[in-house]
C-alpha positions as a LaTeX table, in Angstrom:
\begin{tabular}{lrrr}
\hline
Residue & $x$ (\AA) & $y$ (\AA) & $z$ (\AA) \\
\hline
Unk1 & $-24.72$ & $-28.22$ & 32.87 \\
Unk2 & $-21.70$ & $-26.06$ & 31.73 \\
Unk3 & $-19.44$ & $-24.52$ & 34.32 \\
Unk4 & $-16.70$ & $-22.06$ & 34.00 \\
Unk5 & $-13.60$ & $-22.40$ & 35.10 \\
Unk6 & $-10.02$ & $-20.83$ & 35.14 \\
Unk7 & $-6.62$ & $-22.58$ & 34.78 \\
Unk8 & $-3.22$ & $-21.00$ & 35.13 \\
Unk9 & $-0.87$ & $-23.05$ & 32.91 \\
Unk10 & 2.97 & $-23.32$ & 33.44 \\
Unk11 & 6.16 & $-24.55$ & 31.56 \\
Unk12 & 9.64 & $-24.14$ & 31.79 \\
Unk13 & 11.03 & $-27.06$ & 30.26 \\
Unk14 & 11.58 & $-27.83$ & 26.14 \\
Unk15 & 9.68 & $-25.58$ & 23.97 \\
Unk16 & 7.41 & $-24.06$ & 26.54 \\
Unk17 & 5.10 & $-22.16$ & 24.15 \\
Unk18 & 4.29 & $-25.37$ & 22.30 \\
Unk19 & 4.20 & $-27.25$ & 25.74 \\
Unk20 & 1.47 & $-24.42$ & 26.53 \\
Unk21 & $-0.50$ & $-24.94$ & 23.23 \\
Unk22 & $-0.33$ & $-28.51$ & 23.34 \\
Unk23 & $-1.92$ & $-28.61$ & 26.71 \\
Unk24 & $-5.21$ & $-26.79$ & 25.75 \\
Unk25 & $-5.36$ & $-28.51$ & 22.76 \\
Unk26 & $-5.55$ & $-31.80$ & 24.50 \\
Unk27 & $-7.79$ & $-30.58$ & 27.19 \\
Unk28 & $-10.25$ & $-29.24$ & 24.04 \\
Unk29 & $-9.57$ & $-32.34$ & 21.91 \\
Unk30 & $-9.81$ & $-34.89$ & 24.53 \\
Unk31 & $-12.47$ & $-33.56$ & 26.94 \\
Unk32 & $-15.39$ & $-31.54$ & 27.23 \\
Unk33 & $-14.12$ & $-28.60$ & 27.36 \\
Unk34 & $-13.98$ & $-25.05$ & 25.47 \\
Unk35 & $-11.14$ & $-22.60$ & 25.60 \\
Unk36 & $-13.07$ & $-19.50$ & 25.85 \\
Unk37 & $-10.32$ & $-17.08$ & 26.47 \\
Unk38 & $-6.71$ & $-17.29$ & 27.31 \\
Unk39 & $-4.40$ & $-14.20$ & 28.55 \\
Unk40 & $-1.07$ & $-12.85$ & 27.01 \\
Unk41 & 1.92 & $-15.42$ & 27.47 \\
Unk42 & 4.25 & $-13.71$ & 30.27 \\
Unk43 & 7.64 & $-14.86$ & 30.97 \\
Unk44 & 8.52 & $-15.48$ & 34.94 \\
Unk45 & 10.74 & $-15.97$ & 37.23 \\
Unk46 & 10.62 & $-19.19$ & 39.16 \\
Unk47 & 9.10 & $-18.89$ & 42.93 \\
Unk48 & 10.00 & $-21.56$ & 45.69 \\
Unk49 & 12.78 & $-23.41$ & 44.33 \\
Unk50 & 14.81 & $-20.79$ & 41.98 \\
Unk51 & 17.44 & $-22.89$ & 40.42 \\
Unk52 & 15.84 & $-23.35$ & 37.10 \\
Unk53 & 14.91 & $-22.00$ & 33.95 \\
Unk54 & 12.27 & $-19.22$ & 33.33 \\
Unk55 & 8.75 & $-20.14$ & 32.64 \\
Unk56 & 6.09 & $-19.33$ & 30.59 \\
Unk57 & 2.95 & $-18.76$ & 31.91 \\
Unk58 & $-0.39$ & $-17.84$ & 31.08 \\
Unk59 & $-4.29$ & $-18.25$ & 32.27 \\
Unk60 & $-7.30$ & $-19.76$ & 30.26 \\
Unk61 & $-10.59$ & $-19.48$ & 30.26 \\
Unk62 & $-12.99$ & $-22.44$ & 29.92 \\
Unk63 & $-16.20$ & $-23.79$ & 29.64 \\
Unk64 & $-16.82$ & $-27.16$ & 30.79 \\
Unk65 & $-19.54$ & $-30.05$ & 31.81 \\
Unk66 & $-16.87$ & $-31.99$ & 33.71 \\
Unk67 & $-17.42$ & $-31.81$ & 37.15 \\
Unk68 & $-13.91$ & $-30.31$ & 39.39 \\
Unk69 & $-12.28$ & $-33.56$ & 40.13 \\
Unk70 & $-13.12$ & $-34.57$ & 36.49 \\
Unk71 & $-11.33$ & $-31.87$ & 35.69 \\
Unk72 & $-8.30$ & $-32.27$ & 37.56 \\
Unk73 & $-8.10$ & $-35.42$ & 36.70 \\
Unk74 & $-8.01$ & $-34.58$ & 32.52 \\
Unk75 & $-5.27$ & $-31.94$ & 34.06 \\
Unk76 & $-3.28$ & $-34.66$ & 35.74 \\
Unk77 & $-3.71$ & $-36.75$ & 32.33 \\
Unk78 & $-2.40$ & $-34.06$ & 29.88 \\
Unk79 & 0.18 & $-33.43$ & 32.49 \\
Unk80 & 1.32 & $-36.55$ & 32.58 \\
Unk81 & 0.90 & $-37.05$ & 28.42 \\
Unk82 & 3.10 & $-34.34$ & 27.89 \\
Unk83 & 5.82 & $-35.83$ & 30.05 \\
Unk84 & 5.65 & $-33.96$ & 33.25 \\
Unk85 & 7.49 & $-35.99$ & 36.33 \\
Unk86 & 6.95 & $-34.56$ & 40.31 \\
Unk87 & 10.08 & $-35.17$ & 41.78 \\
Unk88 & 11.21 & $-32.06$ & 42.87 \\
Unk89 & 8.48 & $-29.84$ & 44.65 \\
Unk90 & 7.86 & $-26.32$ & 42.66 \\
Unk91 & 10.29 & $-27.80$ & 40.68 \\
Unk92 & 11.29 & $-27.14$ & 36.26 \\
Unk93 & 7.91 & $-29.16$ & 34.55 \\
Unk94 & 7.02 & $-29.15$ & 31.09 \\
Unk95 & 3.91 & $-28.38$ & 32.30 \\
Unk96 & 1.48 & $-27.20$ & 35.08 \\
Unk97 & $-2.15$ & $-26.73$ & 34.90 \\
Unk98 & $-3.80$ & $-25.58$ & 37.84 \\
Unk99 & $-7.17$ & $-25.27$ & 38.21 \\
Unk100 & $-7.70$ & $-21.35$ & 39.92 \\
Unk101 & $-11.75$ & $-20.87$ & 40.13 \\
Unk102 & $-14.29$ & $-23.11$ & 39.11 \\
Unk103 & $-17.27$ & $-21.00$ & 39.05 \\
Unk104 & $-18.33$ & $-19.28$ & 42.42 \\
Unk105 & $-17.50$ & $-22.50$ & 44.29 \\
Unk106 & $-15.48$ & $-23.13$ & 47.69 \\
Unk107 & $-13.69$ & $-26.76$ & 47.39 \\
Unk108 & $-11.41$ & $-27.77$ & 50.18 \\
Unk109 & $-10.31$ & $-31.52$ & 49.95 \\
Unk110 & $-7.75$ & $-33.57$ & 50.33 \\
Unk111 & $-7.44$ & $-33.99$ & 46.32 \\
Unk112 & $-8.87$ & $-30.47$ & 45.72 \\
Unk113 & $-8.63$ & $-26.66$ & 46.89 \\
Unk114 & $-10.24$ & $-24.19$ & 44.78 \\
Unk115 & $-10.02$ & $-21.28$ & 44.33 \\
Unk116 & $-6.02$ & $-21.78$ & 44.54 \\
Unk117 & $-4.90$ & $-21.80$ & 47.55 \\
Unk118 & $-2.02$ & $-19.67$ & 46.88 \\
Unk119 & $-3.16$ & $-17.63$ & 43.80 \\
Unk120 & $-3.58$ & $-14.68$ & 45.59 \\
Unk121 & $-0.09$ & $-14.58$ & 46.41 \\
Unk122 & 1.59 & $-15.07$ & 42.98 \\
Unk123 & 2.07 & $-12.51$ & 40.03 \\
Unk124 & 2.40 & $-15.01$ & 37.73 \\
Unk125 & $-0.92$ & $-16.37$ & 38.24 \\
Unk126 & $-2.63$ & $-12.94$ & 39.35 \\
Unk127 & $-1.36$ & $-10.69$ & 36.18 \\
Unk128 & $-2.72$ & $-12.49$ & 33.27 \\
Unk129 & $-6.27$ & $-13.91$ & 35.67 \\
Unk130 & $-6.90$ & $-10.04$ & 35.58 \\
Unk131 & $-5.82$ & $-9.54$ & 32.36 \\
Unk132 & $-8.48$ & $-11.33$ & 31.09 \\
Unk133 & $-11.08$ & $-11.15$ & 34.03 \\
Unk134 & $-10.24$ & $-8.29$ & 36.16 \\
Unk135 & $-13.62$ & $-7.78$ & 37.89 \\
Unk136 & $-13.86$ & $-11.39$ & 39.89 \\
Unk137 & $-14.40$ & $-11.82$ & 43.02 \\
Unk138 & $-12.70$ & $-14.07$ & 44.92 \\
Unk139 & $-14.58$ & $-16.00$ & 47.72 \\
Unk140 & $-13.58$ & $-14.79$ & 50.87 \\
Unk141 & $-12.35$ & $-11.59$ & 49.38 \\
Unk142 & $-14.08$ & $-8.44$ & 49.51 \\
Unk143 & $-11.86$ & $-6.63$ & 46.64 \\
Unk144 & $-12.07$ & $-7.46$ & 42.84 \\
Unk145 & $-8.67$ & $-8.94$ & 41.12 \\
Unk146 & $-6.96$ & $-6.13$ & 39.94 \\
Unk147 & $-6.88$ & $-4.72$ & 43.76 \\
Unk148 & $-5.52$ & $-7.61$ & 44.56 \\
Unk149 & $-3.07$ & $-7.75$ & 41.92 \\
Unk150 & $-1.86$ & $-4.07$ & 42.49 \\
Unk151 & $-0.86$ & $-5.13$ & 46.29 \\
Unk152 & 1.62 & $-7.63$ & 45.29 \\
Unk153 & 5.35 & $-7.39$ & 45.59 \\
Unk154 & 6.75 & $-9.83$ & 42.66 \\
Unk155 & 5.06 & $-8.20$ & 39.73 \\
Unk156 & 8.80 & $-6.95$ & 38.06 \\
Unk157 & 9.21 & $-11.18$ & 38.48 \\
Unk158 & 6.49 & $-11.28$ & 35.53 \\
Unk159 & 7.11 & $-9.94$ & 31.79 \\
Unk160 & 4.76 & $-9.62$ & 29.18 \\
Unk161 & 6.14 & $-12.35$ & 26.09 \\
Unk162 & 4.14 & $-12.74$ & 23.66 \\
Unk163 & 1.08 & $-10.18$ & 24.08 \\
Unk164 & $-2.67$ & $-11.66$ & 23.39 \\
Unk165 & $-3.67$ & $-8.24$ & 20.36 \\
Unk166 & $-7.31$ & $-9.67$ & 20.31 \\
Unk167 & $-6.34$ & $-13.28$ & 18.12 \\
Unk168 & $-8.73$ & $-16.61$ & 18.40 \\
Unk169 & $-7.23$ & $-18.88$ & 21.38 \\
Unk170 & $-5.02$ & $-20.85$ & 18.95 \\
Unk171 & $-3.73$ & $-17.78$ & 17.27 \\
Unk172 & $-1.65$ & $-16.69$ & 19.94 \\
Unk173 & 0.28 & $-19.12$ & 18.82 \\
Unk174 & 1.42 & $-18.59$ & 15.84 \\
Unk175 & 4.37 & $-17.31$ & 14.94 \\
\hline
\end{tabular}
């Protein structure tokens, strides 16, 4: 059975863009999965711990027969591959994948929240989810994205920097 799911993906650390296309490369070339869509790249601010560089962020789209803590766990691993180290908490990473929504479900484990639990709170992660999919609903939320979205308070945190013009996933990153 394919499911689709939505990952926010993160780096701040080296050459971010390529740290960004690496990761969904290896998630595509490694695992089942299928980038189906990915957003514009923004450029952001950091949130929680501030005294690092900016990041680059952006959200994919994917298509997957790997169950939710499969697909963590192939998150973890590319993570990890690509040289990311936890040791300070919302600290600079190479890279951060996240999983946001895997289809309509509710998940709340010790290894596992989805949706996000904070995803609803962050520009970063809010801007380019609606860029690409502005008409989800969230479980337990009775608006669609982009109402969300429009209520938060660090969207000027969040810069469009290098805007998706309707390329193929891999295209984007090209110079």
């Amino acid at each position: 059975m394919t499911h689709t799911a939505y990952l926010s993906l993160g780096s701040n650390m080296g050459n971010r863009m390529n740290n960004l296309k690496e990761a969904l490369k290896r998630l595509q070339g490694d695992y089942p999965v299928t980038v189906v869509n990915v957003s514009s790249v923004y450029e952001t601010d950091p949130v929680g711990y501030e005294e690092q560089d900016l990041f680059l962020n952006m959200v994919a789209q994917i298509n997957t027969t790997l169950s939710p803590y499969q697909l963590l766990e192939a998150c973890l691993q590319v993570e990890k591959g690509l040289g990311r180290k936890r040791e300070i908490h919302w600290g600079p990473r190479t890279v951060d994948l996240d999983i946001l929504l895997y289809n309509d479900e509710n998940i709340i484990t010790e290894m596992l929240v989805v949706p996000h639990p904070r995803m609803h709170e962050r520009s970063f992660v809010m801007i380019p989810l609606v860029e690409i999919s502005p008409d989800i609903l969230l479980p337990k939320f009775k608006q669609p994205l982009y109402e969300i979205a429009d209520q938060l308070s660090d969207k000027e945190g969040v810069r469009v920097w290098k805007e998706k013009n309707g390329e193929d996933v891999f295209e984007l990153f090209e110079n």
